[in-house]
mmCIF file of C-alpha atoms in Angstrom:
data_model
loop_
_atom_site.group_PDB
_atom_site.id
_atom_site.type_symbol
_atom_site.label_atom_id
_atom_site.label_comp_id
_atom_site.label_asym_id
_atom_site.label_seq_id
_atom_site.Cartn_x
_atom_site.Cartn_y
_atom_site.Cartn_z
ATOM 1 C CA UNK A 1 19.158 14.178 -68.971
ATOM 2 C CA UNK A 2 16.366 14.189 -66.838
ATOM 3 C CA UNK A 3 13.502 15.617 -67.980
ATOM 4 C CA UNK A 4 11.803 17.870 -66.074
ATOM 5 C CA UNK A 5 8.062 18.193 -65.373
ATOM 6 C CA UNK A 6 6.341 21.561 -66.177
ATOM 7 C CA UNK A 7 3.883 22.579 -63.987
ATOM 8 C CA UNK A 8 0.296 22.281 -65.727
ATOM 9 C CA UNK A 9 -1.349 25.660 -66.569
ATOM 10 C CA UNK A 10 -4.490 25.402 -65.243
ATOM 11 C CA UNK A 11 -2.948 24.443 -62.118
ATOM 12 C CA UNK A 12 -1.531 26.677 -60.099
ATOM 13 C CA UNK A 13 -0.477 24.448 -57.318
ATOM 14 C CA UNK A 14 -1.111 24.190 -53.239
ATOM 15 C CA UNK A 15 0.375 24.790 -50.170
ATOM 16 C CA UNK A 16 2.291 21.257 -49.260
ATOM 17 C CA UNK A 17 2.851 19.026 -47.425
ATOM 18 C CA UNK A 18 1.401 16.888 -50.202
ATOM 19 C CA UNK A 19 0.059 13.434 -49.633
ATOM 20 C CA UNK A 20 -0.482 10.536 -52.335
ATOM 21 C CA UNK A 21 -3.013 7.727 -50.938
ATOM 22 C CA UNK A 22 -3.434 4.985 -52.998
ATOM 23 C CA UNK A 23 -6.695 3.280 -52.192
ATOM 24 C CA UNK A 24 -7.549 0.394 -53.583
ATOM 25 C CA UNK A 25 -11.575 -0.452 -54.340
ATOM 26 C CA UNK A 26 -12.112 3.282 -53.474
ATOM 27 C CA UNK A 27 -13.726 5.211 -56.173
ATOM 28 C CA UNK A 28 -16.700 7.336 -58.156
ATOM 29 C CA UNK A 29 -19.670 4.830 -58.124
ATOM 30 C CA UNK A 30 -23.295 4.537 -59.412
ATOM 31 C CA UNK A 31 -24.471 5.159 -56.215
ATOM 32 C CA UNK A 32 -26.777 2.187 -55.836
ATOM 33 C CA UNK A 33 -27.205 -0.134 -53.512
ATOM 34 C CA UNK A 34 -23.912 -1.666 -54.822
ATOM 35 C CA UNK A 35 -21.913 1.063 -54.566
ATOM 36 C CA UNK A 36 -20.004 0.236 -50.940
ATOM 37 C CA UNK A 37 -17.720 3.562 -50.933
ATOM 38 C CA UNK A 38 -21.470 5.477 -51.103
ATOM 39 C CA UNK A 39 -23.180 3.398 -49.215
ATOM 40 C CA UNK A 40 -20.195 3.977 -46.166
ATOM 41 C CA UNK A 41 -20.202 6.732 -43.686
ATOM 42 C CA UNK A 42 -17.000 8.060 -44.726
ATOM 43 C CA UNK A 43 -16.252 12.009 -43.032
ATOM 44 C CA UNK A 44 -12.584 11.979 -43.853
ATOM 45 C CA UNK A 45 -13.259 11.588 -47.427
ATOM 46 C CA UNK A 46 -15.822 13.235 -47.450
ATOM 47 C CA UNK A 47 -14.141 16.643 -46.075
ATOM 48 C CA UNK A 48 -11.391 16.606 -48.710
ATOM 49 C CA UNK A 49 -13.160 15.581 -51.531
ATOM 50 C CA UNK A 50 -14.745 18.992 -51.955
ATOM 51 C CA UNK A 51 -14.443 21.092 -54.809
ATOM 52 C CA UNK A 52 -10.480 22.617 -55.475
ATOM 53 C CA UNK A 53 -9.384 19.466 -53.883
ATOM 54 C CA UNK A 54 -10.665 16.678 -55.574
ATOM 55 C CA UNK A 55 -10.813 15.664 -59.540
ATOM 56 C CA UNK A 56 -12.140 12.529 -60.949
ATOM 57 C CA UNK A 57 -9.519 10.286 -62.819
ATOM 58 C CA UNK A 58 -10.896 7.275 -64.965
ATOM 59 C CA UNK A 59 -9.185 3.884 -64.104
ATOM 60 C CA UNK A 60 -10.040 1.447 -66.573
ATOM 61 C CA UNK A 61 -9.753 1.104 -70.366
ATOM 62 C CA UNK A 62 -7.824 2.779 -72.635
ATOM 63 C CA UNK A 63 -7.138 4.879 -69.819
ATOM 64 C CA UNK A 64 -5.006 3.061 -68.321
ATOM 65 C CA UNK A 65 -3.486 1.164 -71.276
ATOM 66 C CA UNK A 66 -5.547 -1.841 -71.562
ATOM 67 C CA UNK A 67 -7.403 -2.626 -74.833
ATOM 68 C CA UNK A 68 -10.832 -1.449 -74.609
ATOM 69 C CA UNK A 69 -13.014 0.455 -72.258
ATOM 70 C CA UNK A 70 -14.780 -2.634 -71.674
ATOM 71 C CA UNK A 71 -11.737 -4.052 -69.471
ATOM 72 C CA UNK A 72 -11.938 -3.157 -66.131
ATOM 73 C CA UNK A 73 -8.938 -1.593 -63.656
ATOM 74 C CA UNK A 74 -7.694 -3.743 -61.392
ATOM 75 C CA UNK A 75 -4.919 -2.681 -58.542
ATOM 76 C CA UNK A 76 -1.796 -3.870 -60.838
ATOM 77 C CA UNK A 77 -2.790 -1.537 -63.705
ATOM 78 C CA UNK A 78 -3.735 1.401 -61.208
ATOM 79 C CA UNK A 79 -0.193 1.563 -59.233
ATOM 80 C CA UNK A 80 1.569 1.166 -62.836
ATOM 81 C CA UNK A 81 -0.018 3.981 -64.553
ATOM 82 C CA UNK A 82 0.168 5.940 -61.208
ATOM 83 C CA UNK A 83 3.671 4.943 -60.640
ATOM 84 C CA UNK A 84 4.798 5.389 -63.992
ATOM 85 C CA UNK A 85 2.991 8.935 -64.127
ATOM 86 C CA UNK A 86 2.211 8.178 -67.860
ATOM 87 C CA UNK A 87 -0.436 5.744 -69.584
ATOM 88 C CA UNK A 88 0.922 2.476 -71.187
ATOM 89 C CA UNK A 89 0.284 -0.269 -72.454
ATOM 90 C CA UNK A 90 -0.549 -2.917 -69.890
ATOM 91 C CA UNK A 91 0.009 -6.528 -70.291
ATOM 92 C CA UNK A 92 -3.017 -7.011 -71.528
ATOM 93 C CA UNK A 93 -2.643 -4.867 -74.381
ATOM 94 C CA UNK A 94 0.806 -5.884 -75.119
ATOM 95 C CA UNK A 95 0.050 -9.534 -75.637
ATOM 96 C CA UNK A 96 -3.239 -8.823 -78.001
ATOM 97 C CA UNK A 97 -1.119 -7.085 -79.988
ATOM 98 C CA UNK A 98 1.861 -9.118 -80.198
ATOM 99 C CA UNK A 99 -0.387 -11.821 -81.365
ATOM 100 C CA UNK A 100 -2.206 -9.477 -83.868
ATOM 101 C CA UNK A 101 0.894 -8.797 -85.498
ATOM 102 C CA UNK A 102 2.539 -11.919 -85.552
ATOM 103 C CA UNK A 103 5.261 -10.599 -83.413
ATOM 104 C CA UNK A 104 5.083 -12.805 -80.989
ATOM 105 C CA UNK A 105 5.609 -15.743 -83.506
ATOM 106 C CA UNK A 106 8.826 -14.379 -84.904
ATOM 107 C CA UNK A 107 9.982 -14.193 -81.052
ATOM 108 C CA UNK A 108 12.901 -16.746 -79.932
ATOM 109 C CA UNK A 109 11.337 -18.101 -76.960
ATOM 110 C CA UNK A 110 8.097 -19.463 -78.946
ATOM 111 C CA UNK A 111 10.267 -21.014 -81.386
ATOM 112 C CA UNK A 112 11.850 -22.923 -79.272
ATOM 113 C CA UNK A 113 8.214 -24.323 -77.969
ATOM 114 C CA UNK A 114 7.438 -25.357 -81.671
ATOM 115 C CA UNK A 115 10.264 -26.869 -82.357
ATOM 116 C CA UNK A 116 9.933 -29.198 -79.073
ATOM 117 C CA UNK A 117 6.602 -29.430 -80.460
ATOM 118 C CA UNK A 118 7.430 -30.751 -84.032
ATOM 119 C CA UNK A 119 10.052 -32.906 -82.851
ATOM 120 C CA UNK A 120 7.958 -35.015 -81.043
ATOM 121 C CA UNK A 121 7.585 -33.375 -77.737
ATOM 122 C CA UNK A 122 3.890 -32.044 -75.657
ATOM 123 C CA UNK A 123 3.045 -28.400 -75.774
ATOM 124 C CA UNK A 124 1.164 -27.467 -72.623
ATOM 125 C CA UNK A 125 -0.561 -23.956 -72.039
ATOM 126 C CA UNK A 126 -1.302 -23.622 -68.867
ATOM 127 C CA UNK A 127 -3.254 -20.638 -67.183
ATOM 128 C CA UNK A 128 -6.800 -19.148 -66.186
ATOM 129 C CA UNK A 129 -9.369 -19.570 -68.216
ATOM 130 C CA UNK A 130 -11.366 -16.772 -69.097
ATOM 131 C CA UNK A 131 -11.981 -13.326 -70.191
ATOM 132 C CA UNK A 132 -11.798 -11.098 -67.201
ATOM 133 C CA UNK A 133 -8.415 -9.785 -69.040
ATOM 134 C CA UNK A 134 -7.118 -8.774 -65.425
ATOM 135 C CA UNK A 135 -4.430 -11.909 -65.482
ATOM 136 C CA UNK A 136 -5.275 -13.659 -69.089
ATOM 137 C CA UNK A 137 -7.814 -14.028 -71.920
ATOM 138 C CA UNK A 138 -9.273 -16.949 -73.147
ATOM 139 C CA UNK A 139 -8.774 -15.398 -77.071
ATOM 140 C CA UNK A 140 -4.680 -15.170 -76.295
ATOM 141 C CA UNK A 141 -4.830 -19.411 -75.631
ATOM 142 C CA UNK A 142 -7.283 -19.870 -78.181
ATOM 143 C CA UNK A 143 -4.835 -18.377 -80.946
ATOM 144 C CA UNK A 144 -1.528 -20.115 -79.441
ATOM 145 C CA UNK A 145 -3.126 -23.362 -79.688
ATOM 146 C CA UNK A 146 -4.526 -22.610 -83.430
ATOM 147 C CA UNK A 147 -0.579 -21.405 -84.383
ATOM 148 C CA UNK A 148 1.259 -23.903 -82.375
ATOM 149 C CA UNK A 149 -0.998 -26.665 -84.556
ATOM 150 C CA UNK A 150 -0.757 -24.997 -87.783
ATOM 151 C CA UNK A 151 3.319 -25.019 -86.985
ATOM 152 C CA UNK A 152 3.291 -28.526 -86.904
ATOM 153 C CA UNK A 153 2.604 -29.384 -83.317
ATOM 154 C CA UNK A 154 1.127 -32.868 -82.784
ATOM 155 C CA UNK A 155 0.236 -33.204 -79.193
ATOM 156 C CA UNK A 156 -1.442 -29.706 -77.481
ATOM 157 C CA UNK A 157 -2.408 -30.190 -74.261
ATOM 158 C CA UNK A 158 -4.162 -27.067 -71.554
ATOM 159 C CA UNK A 159 -3.777 -27.281 -67.892
ATOM 160 C CA UNK A 160 -6.810 -24.828 -67.076
ATOM 161 C CA UNK A 161 -6.780 -22.464 -63.655
ATOM 162 C CA UNK A 162 -10.706 -21.705 -63.195
ATOM 163 C CA UNK A 163 -11.567 -18.293 -62.259
ATOM 164 C CA UNK A 164 -15.180 -16.790 -61.005
ATOM 165 C CA UNK A 165 -13.381 -13.538 -59.188
ATOM 166 C CA UNK A 166 -12.497 -11.302 -62.614
ATOM 167 C CA UNK A 167 -15.559 -12.849 -63.937
ATOM 168 C CA UNK A 168 -19.146 -14.741 -62.807
ATOM 169 C CA UNK A 169 -18.423 -16.638 -59.944
ATOM 170 C CA UNK A 170 -20.232 -20.105 -61.688
ATOM 171 C CA UNK A 171 -19.332 -19.601 -64.992
ATOM 172 C CA UNK A 172 -16.408 -22.122 -65.756
ATOM 173 C CA UNK A 173 -18.540 -23.751 -67.792
ATOM 174 C CA UNK A 174 -19.263 -21.360 -70.534
ATOM 175 C CA UNK A 175 -15.383 -21.049 -70.497
ATOM 176 C CA UNK A 176 -14.497 -24.500 -71.155
ATOM 177 C CA UNK A 177 -17.311 -25.032 -73.428
ATOM 178 C CA UNK A 178 -15.388 -22.753 -75.971
ATOM 179 C CA UNK A 179 -12.102 -24.139 -75.011
ATOM 180 C CA UNK A 180 -13.719 -27.386 -76.228
ATOM 181 C CA UNK A 181 -14.564 -26.266 -78.796
ATOM 182 C CA UNK A 182 -11.254 -24.865 -80.116
ATOM 183 C CA UNK A 183 -9.795 -28.304 -79.220
ATOM 184 C CA UNK A 184 -12.367 -30.087 -81.093
ATOM 185 C CA UNK A 185 -11.427 -28.355 -84.592
ATOM 186 C CA UNK A 186 -8.054 -28.605 -84.215
ATOM 187 C CA UNK A 187 -8.299 -33.070 -83.535
ATOM 188 C CA UNK A 188 -10.729 -32.476 -86.796
ATOM 189 C CA UNK A 189 -7.286 -31.725 -88.206
ATOM 190 C CA UNK A 190 -5.522 -34.462 -86.780
ATOM 191 C CA UNK A 191 -3.745 -32.100 -84.170
ATOM 192 C CA UNK A 192 -4.190 -34.599 -80.294
ATOM 193 C CA UNK A 193 -5.265 -31.649 -78.703
ATOM 194 C CA UNK A 194 -7.381 -31.990 -75.185
ATOM 195 C CA UNK A 195 -7.785 -30.442 -71.266
ATOM 196 C CA UNK A 196 -5.405 -32.950 -69.268
ATOM 197 C CA UNK A 197 -5.935 -31.181 -65.986
ATOM 198 C CA UNK A 198 -7.159 -28.003 -63.941
ATOM 199 C CA UNK A 199 -9.078 -27.072 -60.445
ATOM 200 C CA UNK A 200 -9.580 -23.457 -59.074
ATOM 201 C CA UNK A 201 -6.981 -20.760 -59.062
ATOM 202 C CA UNK A 202 -6.735 -20.537 -55.614
ATOM 203 C CA UNK A 203 -6.687 -24.292 -54.418
ATOM 204 C CA UNK A 204 -3.578 -25.266 -56.967
ATOM 205 C CA UNK A 205 -0.792 -23.141 -59.125
ATOM 206 C CA UNK A 206 -2.231 -19.918 -59.173
ATOM 207 C CA UNK A 207 -0.756 -18.300 -55.736
ATOM 208 C CA UNK A 208 -2.474 -14.664 -55.154
ATOM 209 C CA UNK A 209 -1.280 -14.002 -51.622
ATOM 210 C CA UNK A 210 2.110 -15.285 -50.478
ATOM 211 C CA UNK A 211 4.440 -17.871 -51.107
ATOM 212 C CA UNK A 212 1.715 -20.789 -50.574
ATOM 213 C CA UNK A 213 3.771 -23.783 -51.328
ATOM 214 C CA UNK A 214 1.390 -25.608 -50.791
ATOM 215 C CA UNK A 215 -0.591 -24.627 -53.599
ATOM 216 C CA UNK A 216 2.401 -25.193 -55.511
ATOM 217 C CA UNK A 217 2.739 -28.357 -54.581
ATOM 218 C CA UNK A 218 -0.732 -29.351 -55.450
ATOM 219 C CA UNK A 219 -0.501 -27.604 -58.919
ATOM 220 C CA UNK A 220 2.973 -29.824 -59.397
ATOM 221 C CA UNK A 221 1.268 -32.787 -58.611
ATOM 222 C CA UNK A 222 -1.908 -31.883 -60.772
ATOM 223 C CA UNK A 223 -0.262 -30.454 -64.210
ATOM 224 C CA UNK A 224 3.214 -32.186 -63.925
ATOM 225 C CA UNK A 225 2.751 -35.944 -62.323
ATOM 226 C CA UNK A 226 -1.260 -35.865 -63.395
ATOM 227 C CA UNK A 227 -1.881 -37.364 -59.618
ATOM 228 C CA UNK A 228 -5.716 -36.462 -58.722
ATOM 229 C CA UNK A 229 -8.860 -37.249 -58.694
ATOM 230 C CA UNK A 230 -9.447 -38.553 -62.006
ATOM 231 C CA UNK A 231 -12.792 -37.585 -64.678
ATOM 232 C CA UNK A 232 -13.581 -38.050 -68.124
ATOM 233 C CA UNK A 233 -13.789 -33.906 -68.495
ATOM 234 C CA UNK A 234 -13.266 -31.418 -67.166
ATOM 235 C CA UNK A 235 -17.065 -30.005 -67.704
ATOM 236 C CA UNK A 236 -17.602 -33.527 -65.638
ATOM 237 C CA UNK A 237 -15.029 -32.762 -62.685
ATOM 238 C CA UNK A 238 -16.743 -29.307 -62.226
ATOM 239 C CA UNK A 239 -20.241 -30.617 -62.202
ATOM 240 C CA UNK A 240 -19.055 -33.049 -59.609
ATOM 241 C CA UNK A 241 -17.545 -30.296 -57.157
ATOM 242 C CA UNK A 242 -21.470 -28.935 -57.928
ATOM 243 C CA UNK A 243 -22.980 -31.850 -56.691
ATOM 244 C CA UNK A 244 -21.020 -31.587 -53.510
ATOM 245 C CA UNK A 245 -21.639 -28.470 -53.210
ATOM 246 C CA UNK A 246 -24.054 -26.085 -55.169
ATOM 247 C CA UNK A 247 -22.757 -22.812 -53.739
ATOM 248 C CA UNK A 248 -19.120 -23.417 -54.752
ATOM 249 C CA UNK A 249 -17.369 -20.981 -56.540
ATOM 250 C CA UNK A 250 -15.247 -21.195 -59.804
ATOM 251 C CA UNK A 251 -11.642 -20.151 -57.865
ATOM 252 C CA UNK A 252 -12.757 -22.843 -55.274
ATOM 253 C CA UNK A 253 -13.365 -25.724 -56.981
ATOM 254 C CA UNK A 254 -10.235 -28.855 -56.203
ATOM 255 C CA UNK A 255 -7.969 -29.530 -58.909
ATOM 256 C CA UNK A 256 -8.798 -32.756 -60.633
ATOM 257 C CA UNK A 257 -6.947 -35.265 -63.831
ATOM 258 C CA UNK A 258 -8.832 -35.564 -66.793
ATOM 259 C CA UNK A 259 -8.695 -39.687 -68.307
ATOM 260 C CA UNK A 260 -9.916 -40.798 -71.330
ATOM 261 C CA UNK A 261 -9.944 -44.093 -70.191
ATOM 262 C CA UNK A 262 -10.675 -43.422 -66.150
ATOM 263 C CA UNK A 263 -6.962 -44.812 -65.809
ATOM 264 C CA UNK A 264 -3.965 -42.867 -67.218
ATOM 265 C CA UNK A 265 -4.336 -39.179 -67.446
ATOM 266 C CA UNK A 266 -4.354 -37.785 -70.743
ATOM 267 C CA UNK A 267 -1.123 -36.250 -70.801
ATOM 268 C CA UNK A 268 1.979 -35.510 -67.758
ATOM 269 C CA UNK A 269 4.098 -33.149 -68.045
ATOM 270 C CA UNK A 270 7.887 -34.751 -69.717
ATOM 271 C CA UNK A 271 11.441 -34.169 -70.270
ATOM 272 C CA UNK A 272 11.597 -32.843 -74.043
ATOM 273 C CA UNK A 273 8.715 -31.188 -73.713
ATOM 274 C CA UNK A 274 7.012 -26.875 -73.743
ATOM 275 C CA UNK A 275 5.000 -25.305 -71.765
ATOM 276 C CA UNK A 276 3.651 -22.191 -72.515
ATOM 277 C CA UNK A 277 1.931 -19.997 -69.296
ATOM 278 C CA UNK A 278 -0.331 -17.741 -70.747
ATOM 279 C CA UNK A 279 -0.989 -15.557 -67.993
ATOM 280 C CA UNK A 280 0.384 -12.223 -68.765
ATOM 281 C CA UNK A 281 0.221 -10.535 -65.658
ATOM 282 C CA UNK A 282 3.790 -10.790 -63.531
ATOM 283 C CA UNK A 283 2.765 -11.453 -60.229
ATOM 284 C CA UNK A 284 0.283 -14.544 -60.929
#
C-alpha cells in the first residue's frame, strides 16, 4: 500500500499551480564579498523570497545525511534529499559507518579482494585523495590500507587523483604527506605499500561531465600500464608541475607514474591483482 502524505498542521497550503525549482549553488549566504547571490541583481528571487512565500532549509551536514555538520553540501546530496523527500544516509556516512562497525570488511567483495592479495596479487586503491567528503575521504583509504595489511596482503599500491576542488586549490602535498606516512608505517611491518601513479581529477580517470574517453584512456595508460612521465615520488611530480606553472591547481595536474629506480614503475595492474575504487559517489 502506498503511504499517503499528510498535510502539515502548520501549513494551510497555497492555490496552484506550484513549481519546485532546484537552483544549484543558490542559497542563503553570509552577505559578504564572497556571497555571489547576495551581490547579484536578482529581482525575481527577491520578489518570491518574501515572508509567507519562503522558508530556509539546511543543505549541509547531518541535516542532509552527511556524517557531520562540518561536511558541506553538494548537488548530488541536494538532489537525493529533495528527490526522496526525506533525509537518508549519504555515501560518505554509509562508508564511514561500514568501516567503523567492520561490516565492510565482512562483505563478500572485500573478502574477494583480500583473497587475491593473500594469494600474491597486488591490491590497488584508486580514488580522489582529499578530505572533501564529497566524492571520497582520505580516512576511508587509510582504513582500507591498514585492514588489507592486517589481513595478510603484502603488496598495496595507491593511484591518487588530486583534488583542488572540494578542498583548497593547491593542497595536494598535504594529503600526499599524510598518505606517505600511512604507507611508511605499513612498510615497517613488511608490506610493500607505495603510491604508484596519479594526476589531477580533471586530467585523467575521474570523468566529471561527459563521456570523455580521452580522459579515461589517460587514466588507463597511467594506472594500469604505468605509461607516463616518471618521478621518484608523487610529491616530486607535483613540484615539477608547479615549477612549470606556479598557478596550476591540483585538479589540473598532469598524470605521472612513480618509479623508484627511474626506469620501471612501482606497479602496473596485471591479471590476478585486485582494484578497489574508494570513491563513494556513484557518478564519479
